[in-house]
mmCIF file with all atom_site columns, C-alpha atoms and ligand atoms in Angstrom:
data_model
loop_
_atom_site.group_PDB
_atom_site.id
_atom_site.type_symbol
_atom_site.label_atom_id
_atom_site.label_alt_id
_atom_site.label_comp_id
_atom_site.label_asym_id
_atom_site.label_entity_id
_atom_site.label_seq_id
_atom_site.pdbx_PDB_ins_code
_atom_site.Cartn_x
_atom_site.Cartn_y
_atom_site.Cartn_z
_atom_site.occupancy
_atom_site.B_iso_or_equiv
_atom_site.pdbx_formal_charge
_atom_site.auth_seq_id
_atom_site.auth_comp_id
_atom_site.auth_asym_id
_atom_site.auth_atom_id
_atom_site.pdbx_PDB_model_num
ATOM   1   C  CA  . MET B 1 1   ? 0.053   -0.104  0.036   1.00 0.00 ? 1   MET B CA  1
ATOM   2   C  CA  . ARG B 1 2   ? 1.223   3.049   -0.354  1.00 0.00 ? 2   ARG B CA  1
ATOM   3   C  CA  . ALA B 1 3   ? 1.868   6.327   1.532   1.00 0.00 ? 3   ALA B CA  1
ATOM   4   C  CA  . VAL B 1 4   ? 0.076   9.413   0.912   1.00 0.00 ? 4   VAL B CA  1
ATOM   5   C  CA  . PRO B 1 5   ? 2.674   12.061  0.302   1.00 0.00 ? 5   PRO B CA  1
ATOM   6   C  CA  . LEU B 1 6   ? 2.240   14.849  3.426   1.00 0.00 ? 6   LEU B CA  1
ATOM   7   C  CA  . ALA B 1 7   ? 1.927   17.749  0.291   1.00 0.00 ? 7   ALA B CA  1
ATOM   8   C  CA  . LEU B 1 8   ? -1.270  16.073  -0.125  1.00 0.00 ? 8   LEU B CA  1
ATOM   9   C  CA  . PHE B 1 9   ? -3.142  17.328  3.036   1.00 0.00 ? 9   PHE B CA  1
ATOM   10  C  CA  . SER B 1 10  ? -1.966  21.175  2.273   1.00 0.00 ? 10  SER B CA  1
ATOM   11  C  CA  . GLY B 1 11  ? -5.297  21.012  0.053   1.00 0.00 ? 11  GLY B CA  1
ATOM   12  C  CA  . VAL B 1 12  ? -3.464  21.343  -4.342  1.00 0.00 ? 12  VAL B CA  1
ATOM   13  C  CA  . GLY B 1 13  ? -4.297  17.253  -5.362  1.00 0.00 ? 13  GLY B CA  1
ATOM   14  C  CA  . LEU B 1 14  ? -7.367  16.580  -3.370  1.00 0.00 ? 14  LEU B CA  1
ATOM   15  C  CA  . VAL B 1 15  ? -9.426  17.297  -5.638  1.00 0.00 ? 15  VAL B CA  1
ATOM   16  C  CA  . SER B 1 16  ? -8.879  14.627  -7.756  1.00 0.00 ? 16  SER B CA  1
ATOM   17  C  CA  . ALA B 1 17  ? -9.998  12.519  -5.183  1.00 0.00 ? 17  ALA B CA  1
ATOM   18  C  CA  . HIS B 1 18  ? -13.575 11.517  -3.392  1.00 0.00 ? 18  HIS B CA  1
ATOM   19  C  CA  . PHE B 1 19  ? -16.479 10.353  -5.723  1.00 0.00 ? 19  PHE B CA  1
ATOM   20  C  CA  . GLN B 1 20  ? -18.772 11.976  -8.613  1.00 0.00 ? 20  GLN B CA  1
ATOM   21  C  CA  . VAL B 1 21  ? -22.449 11.384  -9.403  1.00 0.00 ? 21  VAL B CA  1
ATOM   22  C  CA  . ASP B 1 22  ? -23.159 10.336  -12.590 1.00 0.00 ? 22  ASP B CA  1
ATOM   23  C  CA  . TYR B 1 23  ? -26.747 9.679   -12.431 1.00 0.00 ? 23  TYR B CA  1
ATOM   24  C  CA  . PRO B 1 24  ? -28.207 11.383  -11.248 1.00 0.00 ? 24  PRO B CA  1
ATOM   25  C  CA  . ALA B 1 25  ? -26.335 13.950  -13.128 1.00 0.00 ? 25  ALA B CA  1
ATOM   26  C  CA  . TRP B 1 26  ? -24.947 15.750  -9.538  1.00 0.00 ? 26  TRP B CA  1
ATOM   27  C  CA  . ARG B 1 27  ? -25.485 19.717  -8.842  1.00 0.00 ? 27  ARG B CA  1
ATOM   28  C  CA  . ALA B 1 28  ? -22.699 20.849  -10.337 1.00 0.00 ? 28  ALA B CA  1
ATOM   29  C  CA  . ASP B 1 29  ? -19.081 19.203  -10.323 1.00 0.00 ? 29  ASP B CA  1
ATOM   30  C  CA  . SER B 1 30  ? -17.685 19.463  -7.057  1.00 0.00 ? 30  SER B CA  1
ATOM   31  C  CA  . LEU B 1 31  ? -14.329 18.276  -7.917  1.00 0.00 ? 31  LEU B CA  1
ATOM   32  C  CA  . ALA B 1 32  ? -13.407 21.666  -10.435 1.00 0.00 ? 32  ALA B CA  1
ATOM   33  C  CA  . GLU B 1 33  ? -10.673 23.599  -9.616  1.00 0.00 ? 33  GLU B CA  1
ATOM   34  C  CA  . ASN B 1 34  ? -11.193 26.984  -9.201  1.00 0.00 ? 34  ASN B CA  1
ATOM   35  C  CA  . THR B 1 35  ? -13.865 26.888  -6.726  1.00 0.00 ? 35  THR B CA  1
ATOM   36  C  CA  . THR B 1 36  ? -15.068 26.682  -3.309  1.00 0.00 ? 36  THR B CA  1
ATOM   37  C  CA  . TYR B 1 37  ? -16.524 23.192  -3.796  1.00 0.00 ? 37  TYR B CA  1
ATOM   38  C  CA  . ASP B 1 38  ? -15.608 20.592  -1.265  1.00 0.00 ? 38  ASP B CA  1
ATOM   39  C  CA  . GLN B 1 39  ? -17.240 17.592  -0.710  1.00 0.00 ? 39  GLN B CA  1
ATOM   40  C  CA  . TRP B 1 40  ? -16.305 17.437  3.104   1.00 0.00 ? 40  TRP B CA  1
ATOM   41  C  CA  . ASP B 1 41  ? -19.220 20.421  3.474   1.00 0.00 ? 41  ASP B CA  1
ATOM   42  C  CA  . TYR B 1 42  ? -22.252 18.843  4.909   1.00 0.00 ? 42  TYR B CA  1
ATOM   43  C  CA  . PRO B 1 43  ? -24.833 19.111  2.889   1.00 0.00 ? 43  PRO B CA  1
ATOM   44  C  CA  . CYS B 1 44  ? -23.851 19.481  -0.373  1.00 0.00 ? 44  CYS B CA  1
ATOM   45  C  CA  . ALA B 1 45  ? -20.382 20.503  -1.100  1.00 0.00 ? 45  ALA B CA  1
ATOM   46  C  CA  . GLY B 1 46  ? -19.903 23.671  -1.206  1.00 0.00 ? 46  GLY B CA  1
ATOM   47  C  CA  . VAL B 1 47  ? -22.484 24.039  -4.352  1.00 0.00 ? 47  VAL B CA  1
ATOM   48  C  CA  . PRO B 1 48  ? -25.216 25.821  -4.131  1.00 0.00 ? 48  PRO B CA  1
ATOM   49  C  CA  . TYR B 1 49  ? -28.740 25.325  -4.937  1.00 0.00 ? 49  TYR B CA  1
ATOM   50  C  CA  . GLY B 1 50  ? -29.944 25.928  -8.544  1.00 0.00 ? 50  GLY B CA  1
ATOM   51  C  CA  . THR B 1 51  ? -25.983 25.870  -10.050 1.00 0.00 ? 51  THR B CA  1
ATOM   52  C  CA  . GLY B 1 52  ? -26.911 23.637  -12.567 1.00 0.00 ? 52  GLY B CA  1
ATOM   53  C  CA  . ASN B 1 53  ? -28.338 20.261  -13.182 1.00 0.00 ? 53  ASN B CA  1
ATOM   54  C  CA  . LYS B 1 54  ? -31.424 18.990  -13.065 1.00 0.00 ? 54  LYS B CA  1
ATOM   55  C  CA  . THR B 1 55  ? -32.537 15.595  -13.722 1.00 0.00 ? 55  THR B CA  1
ATOM   56  C  CA  . GLU B 1 56  ? -36.109 13.224  -13.954 1.00 0.00 ? 56  GLU B CA  1
ATOM   57  C  CA  . TRP B 1 57  ? -35.596 10.761  -11.930 1.00 0.00 ? 57  TRP B CA  1
ATOM   58  C  CA  . PRO B 1 58  ? -37.745 7.778   -12.177 1.00 0.00 ? 58  PRO B CA  1
ATOM   59  C  CA  . ILE B 1 59  ? -40.190 7.207   -9.716  1.00 0.00 ? 59  ILE B CA  1
ATOM   60  C  CA  . GLN B 1 60  ? -40.361 3.452   -9.816  1.00 0.00 ? 60  GLN B CA  1
ATOM   61  C  CA  . GLY B 1 61  ? -36.769 1.573   -10.917 1.00 0.00 ? 61  GLY B CA  1
ATOM   62  C  CA  . ALA B 1 62  ? -34.559 4.605   -9.562  1.00 0.00 ? 62  ALA B CA  1
ATOM   63  C  CA  . SER B 1 63  ? -31.275 4.339   -9.709  1.00 0.00 ? 63  SER B CA  1
ATOM   64  C  CA  . VAL B 1 64  ? -28.045 6.035   -8.717  1.00 0.00 ? 64  VAL B CA  1
ATOM   65  C  CA  . ALA B 1 65  ? -24.466 5.512   -10.718 1.00 0.00 ? 65  ALA B CA  1
ATOM   66  C  CA  . LEU B 1 66  ? -21.266 6.476   -8.877  1.00 0.00 ? 66  LEU B CA  1
ATOM   67  C  CA  . ASP B 1 67  ? -17.356 6.680   -9.668  1.00 0.00 ? 67  ASP B CA  1
ATOM   68  C  CA  . LEU B 1 68  ? -15.965 5.960   -6.494  1.00 0.00 ? 68  LEU B CA  1
ATOM   69  C  CA  . HIS B 1 69  ? -12.742 7.043   -6.241  1.00 0.00 ? 69  HIS B CA  1
ATOM   70  C  CA  . HIS B 1 70  ? -11.404 5.990   -2.784  1.00 0.00 ? 70  HIS B CA  1
ATOM   71  C  CA  . PRO B 1 71  ? -9.964  1.900   -2.444  1.00 0.00 ? 71  PRO B CA  1
ATOM   72  C  CA  . TRP B 1 72  ? -13.236 1.261   -0.316  1.00 0.00 ? 72  TRP B CA  1
ATOM   73  C  CA  . THR B 1 73  ? -16.476 3.349   0.676   1.00 0.00 ? 73  THR B CA  1
ATOM   74  C  CA  . TYR B 1 74  ? -19.403 3.475   3.707   1.00 0.00 ? 74  TYR B CA  1
ATOM   75  C  CA  . LEU B 1 75  ? -22.244 4.872   1.180   1.00 0.00 ? 75  LEU B CA  1
ATOM   76  C  CA  . TYR B 1 76  ? -25.738 5.762   2.120   1.00 0.00 ? 76  TYR B CA  1
ATOM   77  C  CA  . ILE B 1 77  ? -28.397 7.900   0.013   1.00 0.00 ? 77  ILE B CA  1
ATOM   78  C  CA  . ASN B 1 78  ? -30.585 9.995   1.576   1.00 0.00 ? 78  ASN B CA  1
ATOM   79  C  CA  . LEU B 1 79  ? -33.659 12.665  0.511   1.00 0.00 ? 79  LEU B CA  1
ATOM   80  C  CA  . GLY B 1 80  ? -34.665 15.473  0.519   1.00 0.00 ? 80  GLY B CA  1
ATOM   81  C  CA  . LEU B 1 81  ? -38.147 17.050  -0.696  1.00 0.00 ? 81  LEU B CA  1
ATOM   82  C  CA  . GLY B 1 82  ? -39.243 20.354  -1.878  1.00 0.00 ? 82  GLY B CA  1
ATOM   83  C  CA  . GLU B 1 83  ? -36.717 22.977  -3.368  1.00 0.00 ? 83  GLU B CA  1
ATOM   84  C  CA  . ASN B 1 84  ? -33.780 23.268  -1.966  1.00 0.00 ? 84  ASN B CA  1
ATOM   85  C  CA  . ALA B 1 85  ? -34.024 20.912  0.205   1.00 0.00 ? 85  ALA B CA  1
ATOM   86  C  CA  . THR B 1 86  ? -32.147 21.147  4.014   1.00 0.00 ? 86  THR B CA  1
ATOM   87  C  CA  . ASN B 1 87  ? -33.403 18.050  5.493   1.00 0.00 ? 87  ASN B CA  1
ATOM   88  C  CA  . PHE B 1 88  ? -32.565 14.368  4.572   1.00 0.00 ? 88  PHE B CA  1
ATOM   89  C  CA  . ASN B 1 89  ? -34.073 12.595  6.348   1.00 0.00 ? 89  ASN B CA  1
ATOM   90  C  CA  . ILE B 1 90  ? -35.356 9.755   4.150   1.00 0.00 ? 90  ILE B CA  1
ATOM   91  C  CA  . SER B 1 91  ? -33.146 7.276   3.348   1.00 0.00 ? 91  SER B CA  1
ATOM   92  C  CA  . LEU B 1 92  ? -32.998 5.469   0.244   1.00 0.00 ? 92  LEU B CA  1
ATOM   93  C  CA  . THR B 1 93  ? -29.824 2.718   1.843   1.00 0.00 ? 93  THR B CA  1
ATOM   94  C  CA  . PRO B 1 94  ? -32.294 1.670   5.031   1.00 0.00 ? 94  PRO B CA  1
ATOM   95  C  CA  . GLN B 1 95  ? -29.221 0.076   5.711   1.00 0.00 ? 95  GLN B CA  1
ATOM   96  C  CA  . LEU B 1 96  ? -25.356 1.045   5.364   1.00 0.00 ? 96  LEU B CA  1
ATOM   97  C  CA  . LEU B 1 97  ? -22.913 -0.057  2.110   1.00 0.00 ? 97  LEU B CA  1
ATOM   98  C  CA  . ASN B 1 98  ? -19.757 -1.415  2.465   1.00 0.00 ? 98  ASN B CA  1
ATOM   99  C  CA  . VAL B 1 99  ? -18.363 -0.611  -1.017  1.00 0.00 ? 99  VAL B CA  1
ATOM   100 C  CA  . THR B 1 100 ? -14.964 -2.476  -1.845  1.00 0.00 ? 100 THR B CA  1
ATOM   101 C  CA  . GLY B 1 101 ? -12.927 -0.943  -4.972  1.00 0.00 ? 101 GLY B CA  1
ATOM   102 C  CA  . SER B 1 102 ? -13.085 1.932   -6.897  1.00 0.00 ? 102 SER B CA  1
ATOM   103 C  CA  . GLY B 1 103 ? -14.657 2.552   -10.182 1.00 0.00 ? 103 GLY B CA  1
ATOM   104 C  CA  . ASN B 1 104 ? -18.688 2.726   -11.474 1.00 0.00 ? 104 ASN B CA  1
ATOM   105 C  CA  . PHE B 1 105 ? -20.997 1.779   -8.882  1.00 0.00 ? 105 PHE B CA  1
ATOM   106 C  CA  . CYS B 1 106 ? -24.551 1.534   -9.140  1.00 0.00 ? 106 CYS B CA  1
ATOM   107 C  CA  . ILE B 1 107 ? -28.036 1.016   -7.140  1.00 0.00 ? 107 ILE B CA  1
ATOM   108 C  CA  . THR B 1 108 ? -31.013 0.086   -9.059  1.00 0.00 ? 108 THR B CA  1
ATOM   109 C  CA  . ASP B 1 109 ? -34.761 0.054   -7.660  1.00 0.00 ? 109 ASP B CA  1
ATOM   110 C  CA  . LEU B 1 110 ? -34.141 2.507   -4.637  1.00 0.00 ? 110 LEU B CA  1
ATOM   111 C  CA  . PRO B 1 111 ? -36.776 2.345   -2.537  1.00 0.00 ? 111 PRO B CA  1
ATOM   112 C  CA  . ILE B 1 112 ? -39.057 5.500   -3.036  1.00 0.00 ? 112 ILE B CA  1
ATOM   113 C  CA  . PRO B 1 113 ? -41.826 6.535   -0.675  1.00 0.00 ? 113 PRO B CA  1
ATOM   114 C  CA  . SER B 1 114 ? -44.977 5.864   -1.749  1.00 0.00 ? 114 SER B CA  1
ATOM   115 C  CA  . THR B 1 115 ? -46.391 8.709   -1.277  1.00 0.00 ? 115 THR B CA  1
ATOM   116 C  CA  . ILE B 1 116 ? -44.233 10.372  -3.874  1.00 0.00 ? 116 ILE B CA  1
ATOM   117 C  CA  . ALA B 1 117 ? -46.484 11.569  -6.703  1.00 0.00 ? 117 ALA B CA  1
ATOM   118 C  CA  . ASP B 1 118 ? -45.439 12.924  -10.414 1.00 0.00 ? 118 ASP B CA  1
ATOM   119 C  CA  . GLY B 1 119 ? -43.288 15.622  -10.261 1.00 0.00 ? 119 GLY B CA  1
ATOM   120 C  CA  . GLN B 1 120 ? -42.631 15.857  -6.995  1.00 0.00 ? 120 GLN B CA  1
ATOM   121 C  CA  . ALA B 1 121 ? -38.996 18.084  -6.549  1.00 0.00 ? 121 ALA B CA  1
ATOM   122 C  CA  . GLY B 1 122 ? -36.314 16.806  -3.922  1.00 0.00 ? 122 GLY B CA  1
ATOM   123 C  CA  . THR B 1 123 ? -32.543 16.402  -3.971  1.00 0.00 ? 123 THR B CA  1
ATOM   124 C  CA  . ILE B 1 124 ? -30.586 13.297  -3.356  1.00 0.00 ? 124 ILE B CA  1
ATOM   125 C  CA  . GLN B 1 125 ? -27.566 13.427  -1.066  1.00 0.00 ? 125 GLN B CA  1
ATOM   126 C  CA  . VAL B 1 126 ? -24.700 10.670  -1.434  1.00 0.00 ? 126 VAL B CA  1
ATOM   127 C  CA  . VAL B 1 127 ? -22.566 10.033  1.784   1.00 0.00 ? 127 VAL B CA  1
ATOM   128 C  CA  . THR B 1 128 ? -19.373 8.177   1.165   1.00 0.00 ? 128 THR B CA  1
ATOM   129 C  CA  . ASN B 1 129 ? -17.219 7.533   4.529   1.00 0.00 ? 129 ASN B CA  1
ATOM   130 C  CA  . GLY B 1 130 ? -13.902 6.232   4.395   1.00 0.00 ? 130 GLY B CA  1
ATOM   131 C  CA  . GLN B 1 131 ? -11.141 5.321   6.802   1.00 0.00 ? 131 GLN B CA  1
ATOM   132 C  CA  . SER B 1 132 ? -10.903 8.752   7.915   1.00 0.00 ? 132 SER B CA  1
ATOM   133 C  CA  . GLY B 1 133 ? -14.145 8.402   9.456   1.00 0.00 ? 133 GLY B CA  1
ATOM   134 C  CA  . SER B 1 134 ? -15.288 11.824  8.137   1.00 0.00 ? 134 SER B CA  1
ATOM   135 C  CA  . ALA B 1 135 ? -18.135 11.832  5.676   1.00 0.00 ? 135 ALA B CA  1
ATOM   136 C  CA  . LEU B 1 136 ? -17.856 13.105  2.299   1.00 0.00 ? 136 LEU B CA  1
ATOM   137 C  CA  . TYR B 1 137 ? -20.978 14.921  0.615   1.00 0.00 ? 137 TYR B CA  1
ATOM   138 C  CA  . ASN B 1 138 ? -22.206 15.337  -2.899  1.00 0.00 ? 138 ASN B CA  1
ATOM   139 C  CA  . CYS B 1 139 ? -25.898 16.141  -4.398  1.00 0.00 ? 139 CYS B CA  1
ATOM   140 C  CA  . ALA B 1 140 ? -28.107 15.396  -8.166  1.00 0.00 ? 140 ALA B CA  1
ATOM   141 C  CA  . ASP B 1 141 ? -31.391 17.571  -7.844  1.00 0.00 ? 141 ASP B CA  1
ATOM   142 C  CA  . ILE B 1 142 ? -34.123 15.900  -9.163  1.00 0.00 ? 142 ILE B CA  1
ATOM   143 C  CA  . VAL B 1 143 ? -37.547 16.285  -10.298 1.00 0.00 ? 143 VAL B CA  1
ATOM   144 C  CA  . PHE B 1 144 ? -39.975 12.390  -10.098 1.00 0.00 ? 144 PHE B CA  1
ATOM   145 C  CA  . ARG B 1 145 ? -41.063 11.341  -12.886 1.00 0.00 ? 145 ARG B CA  1
ATOM   146 C  CA  . SER B 1 146 ? -43.775 8.667   -13.514 1.00 0.00 ? 146 SER B CA  1
ATOM   147 C  CA  . SER B 1 147 ? -42.739 8.824   -17.144 1.00 0.00 ? 147 SER B CA  1
ATOM   148 C  CA  . VAL B 1 148 ? -38.848 8.711   -16.982 1.00 0.00 ? 148 VAL B CA  1
ATOM   149 C  CA  . GLN B 1 149 ? -37.964 4.851   -17.465 1.00 0.00 ? 149 GLN B CA  1
ATOM   150 C  CA  . ALA B 1 150 ? -35.094 3.136   -15.136 1.00 0.00 ? 150 ALA B CA  1
ATOM   151 C  CA  . LEU B 1 151 ? -32.260 2.951   -16.525 1.00 0.00 ? 151 LEU B CA  1
ATOM   152 C  CA  . SER B 1 152 ? -31.690 0.145   -19.220 1.00 0.00 ? 152 SER B CA  1
ATOM   153 C  CA  . ASP B 1 153 ? -29.681 -3.337  -18.415 1.00 0.00 ? 153 ASP B CA  1
ATOM   154 C  CA  . GLY B 1 154 ? -25.733 -2.229  -19.040 1.00 0.00 ? 154 GLY B CA  1
ATOM   155 C  CA  . THR B 1 155 ? -26.161 1.081   -18.521 1.00 0.00 ? 155 THR B CA  1
ATOM   156 C  CA  . CYS B 1 156 ? -26.520 0.897   -14.489 1.00 0.00 ? 156 CYS B CA  1
ATOM   157 C  CA  . ALA B 1 157 ? -22.777 -1.581  -13.496 1.00 0.00 ? 157 ALA B CA  1
ATOM   158 C  CA  . ASN B 1 158 ? -19.964 -2.047  -11.705 1.00 0.00 ? 158 ASN B CA  1
ATOM   159 C  CA  . SER B 1 159 ? -17.014 -1.533  -12.633 1.00 0.00 ? 159 SER B CA  1
ATOM   160 C  CA  . THR B 1 160 ? -14.702 -5.058  -12.065 1.00 0.00 ? 160 THR B CA  1
ATOM   161 C  CA  . GLY B 1 161 ? -14.023 -5.715  -8.701  1.00 0.00 ? 161 GLY B CA  1
ATOM   162 C  CA  . VAL B 1 162 ? -16.501 -3.212  -7.326  1.00 0.00 ? 162 VAL B CA  1
ATOM   163 C  CA  . THR B 1 163 ? -18.765 -5.107  -4.818  1.00 0.00 ? 163 THR B CA  1
ATOM   164 C  CA  . ALA B 1 164 ? -20.794 -4.231  -2.155  1.00 0.00 ? 164 ALA B CA  1
ATOM   165 C  CA  . THR B 1 165 ? -21.707 -6.071  1.613   1.00 0.00 ? 165 THR B CA  1
ATOM   166 C  CA  . ILE B 1 166 ? -24.294 -4.559  4.124   1.00 0.00 ? 166 ILE B CA  1
ATOM   167 C  CA  . VAL B 1 167 ? -22.309 -3.404  7.099   1.00 0.00 ? 167 VAL B CA  1
ATOM   168 C  CA  . GLY B 1 168 ? -23.033 -5.797  9.901   1.00 0.00 ? 168 GLY B CA  1
ATOM   169 C  CA  . GLN B 1 169 ? -24.753 -8.386  8.623   1.00 0.00 ? 169 GLN B CA  1
ATOM   170 C  CA  . ALA B 1 170 ? -23.173 -11.561 9.265   1.00 0.00 ? 170 ALA B CA  1
ATOM   171 C  CA  . ALA B 1 171 ? -21.599 -13.030 6.140   1.00 0.00 ? 171 ALA B CA  1
ATOM   172 C  CA  . THR B 1 172 ? -22.284 -16.837 6.892   1.00 0.00 ? 172 THR B CA  1
ATOM   173 C  CA  . SER B 1 173 ? -26.032 -15.295 8.396   1.00 0.00 ? 173 SER B CA  1
ATOM   174 C  CA  . SER B 1 174 ? -28.923 -17.618 7.066   1.00 0.00 ? 174 SER B CA  1
ATOM   175 C  CA  . SER B 1 175 ? -30.545 -17.305 3.674   1.00 0.00 ? 175 SER B CA  1
ATOM   176 C  CA  . SER B 1 176 ? -33.610 -16.203 5.799   1.00 0.00 ? 176 SER B CA  1
ATOM   177 C  CA  . THR B 1 177 ? -31.809 -12.155 6.194   1.00 0.00 ? 177 THR B CA  1
ATOM   178 C  CA  . PRO B 1 178 ? -34.282 -9.875  4.457   1.00 0.00 ? 178 PRO B CA  1
ATOM   179 C  CA  . THR B 1 179 ? -32.184 -8.701  1.076   1.00 0.00 ? 179 THR B CA  1
ATOM   180 C  CA  . PRO B 1 180 ? -31.767 -4.796  2.521   1.00 0.00 ? 180 PRO B CA  1
ATOM   181 C  CA  . THR B 1 181 ? -31.216 -2.929  -0.856  1.00 0.00 ? 181 THR B CA  1
ATOM   182 C  CA  . PRO B 1 182 ? -33.905 -3.650  -3.709  1.00 0.00 ? 182 PRO B CA  1
ATOM   183 C  CA  . ASN B 1 183 ? -31.939 -4.549  -5.756  1.00 0.00 ? 183 ASN B CA  1
ATOM   184 C  CA  . SER B 1 184 ? -33.145 -6.331  -9.267  1.00 0.00 ? 184 SER B CA  1
ATOM   185 C  CA  . ALA B 1 185 ? -29.784 -6.889  -11.170 1.00 0.00 ? 185 ALA B CA  1
ATOM   186 C  CA  . PRO B 1 186 ? -28.522 -10.384 -11.171 1.00 0.00 ? 186 PRO B CA  1
ATOM   187 C  CA  . VAL B 1 187 ? -24.954 -11.021 -9.484  1.00 0.00 ? 187 VAL B CA  1
ATOM   188 C  CA  . GLY B 1 188 ? -21.947 -10.689 -11.150 1.00 0.00 ? 188 GLY B CA  1
ATOM   189 C  CA  . ALA B 1 189 ? -18.386 -12.419 -10.919 1.00 0.00 ? 189 ALA B CA  1
ATOM   190 C  CA  . LEU B 1 190 ? -17.809 -12.534 -7.870  1.00 0.00 ? 190 LEU B CA  1
ATOM   191 C  CA  . GLY B 1 191 ? -16.257 -15.418 -5.618  1.00 0.00 ? 191 GLY B CA  1
ATOM   192 C  CA  . SER B 1 192 ? -14.105 -14.072 -2.733  1.00 0.00 ? 192 SER B CA  1
ATOM   193 C  CA  . VAL B 1 193 ? -16.872 -13.001 -0.172  1.00 0.00 ? 193 VAL B CA  1
ATOM   194 C  CA  . PRO B 1 194 ? -19.434 -15.460 0.641   1.00 0.00 ? 194 PRO B CA  1
ATOM   195 C  CA  . ARG B 1 195 ? -23.693 -13.452 1.068   1.00 0.00 ? 195 ARG B CA  1
ATOM   196 C  CA  . VAL B 1 196 ? -22.360 -10.676 -0.456  1.00 0.00 ? 196 VAL B CA  1
ATOM   197 C  CA  . ALA B 1 197 ? -25.673 -8.668  -1.611  1.00 0.00 ? 197 ALA B CA  1
ATOM   198 C  CA  . VAL B 1 198 ? -24.163 -7.452  -4.785  1.00 0.00 ? 198 VAL B CA  1
ATOM   199 C  CA  . LEU B 1 199 ? -24.978 -4.234  -6.414  1.00 0.00 ? 199 LEU B CA  1
ATOM   200 C  CA  . GLY B 1 200 ? -25.844 -3.450  -10.222 1.00 0.00 ? 200 GLY B CA  1
ATOM   201 C  CA  . THR B 1 201 ? -23.851 -5.969  -12.464 1.00 0.00 ? 201 THR B CA  1
ATOM   202 C  CA  . VAL B 1 202 ? -20.035 -6.308  -13.114 1.00 0.00 ? 202 VAL B CA  1
ATOM   203 C  CA  . ILE B 1 203 ? -19.078 -5.283  -16.944 1.00 0.00 ? 203 ILE B CA  1
ATOM   204 C  CA  . ALA B 1 204 ? -15.605 -6.150  -18.112 1.00 0.00 ? 204 ALA B CA  1
ATOM   205 C  CA  . LEU B 1 205 ? -14.620 -2.334  -17.970 1.00 0.00 ? 205 LEU B CA  1
ATOM   206 C  CA  . ILE B 1 206 ? -11.522 -0.966  -16.082 1.00 0.00 ? 206 ILE B CA  1
ATOM   207 C  CA  . GLN B 1 207 ? -11.969 2.589   -14.736 1.00 0.00 ? 207 GLN B CA  1
ATOM   208 C  CA  . GLY B 1 208 ? -9.201  4.429   -15.498 1.00 0.00 ? 208 GLY B CA  1
ATOM   209 C  CA  . VAL B 1 209 ? -8.578  4.299   -11.744 1.00 0.00 ? 209 VAL B CA  1
ATOM   210 C  CA  . MET B 1 210 ? -7.757  7.543   -9.546  1.00 0.00 ? 210 MET B CA  1
ATOM   211 C  CA  . MET B 1 211 ? -6.571  6.381   -6.328  1.00 0.00 ? 211 MET B CA  1
ATOM   212 C  CA  . LEU B 1 212 ? -5.545  10.087  -5.121  1.00 0.00 ? 212 LEU B CA  1
HETATM 213 CU CU1 . LIG S 2 .   ? -11.160 11.708  -1.517  1.00 0.00 ? 1   LIG S CU1 1
#
């Protein structure tokens, strides 16, 4: 494992790290240089509401596609309702995920509350934790649309070697354990860890990895 140069902590160089939200499109590129954006900043990396993207997002078959840049990541996704939401009190990942590997990671069929109606505005907040215990944030602004289709097969996929487990779920637990995160995707190539929930399919495409 390589050492992290101390110079990185002085600021320059950190911008290529952390993670990206590919779908729904993030509010703005929080890794962009020459901004005050900072993924350490709650709730949305310092990106003001209305800065950029807003995506029509399906009520049925909602998925979130990420590009993770760290070797492993604790991950959860919250939903805040309304324009310029500040209360992200709806959990779309009721159980904390531990994602191993860097690259593309996609979760399908997120459990959208049944009370959500067509045209409801909201913001998705993606939170990751790494080794330091500190959290990183990114947001994506959305409008729920019943007419919008879920991402088709193949577009919501994991990079090779990117897998996820449910934190706290015993690896040897019985088959009666409910599947925590709704996910219709098949279990992909996997063998090292039993009882692993693979979220999304594994594609034979190795992304350019930005470790730092
Ligand atoms: Cu980072």
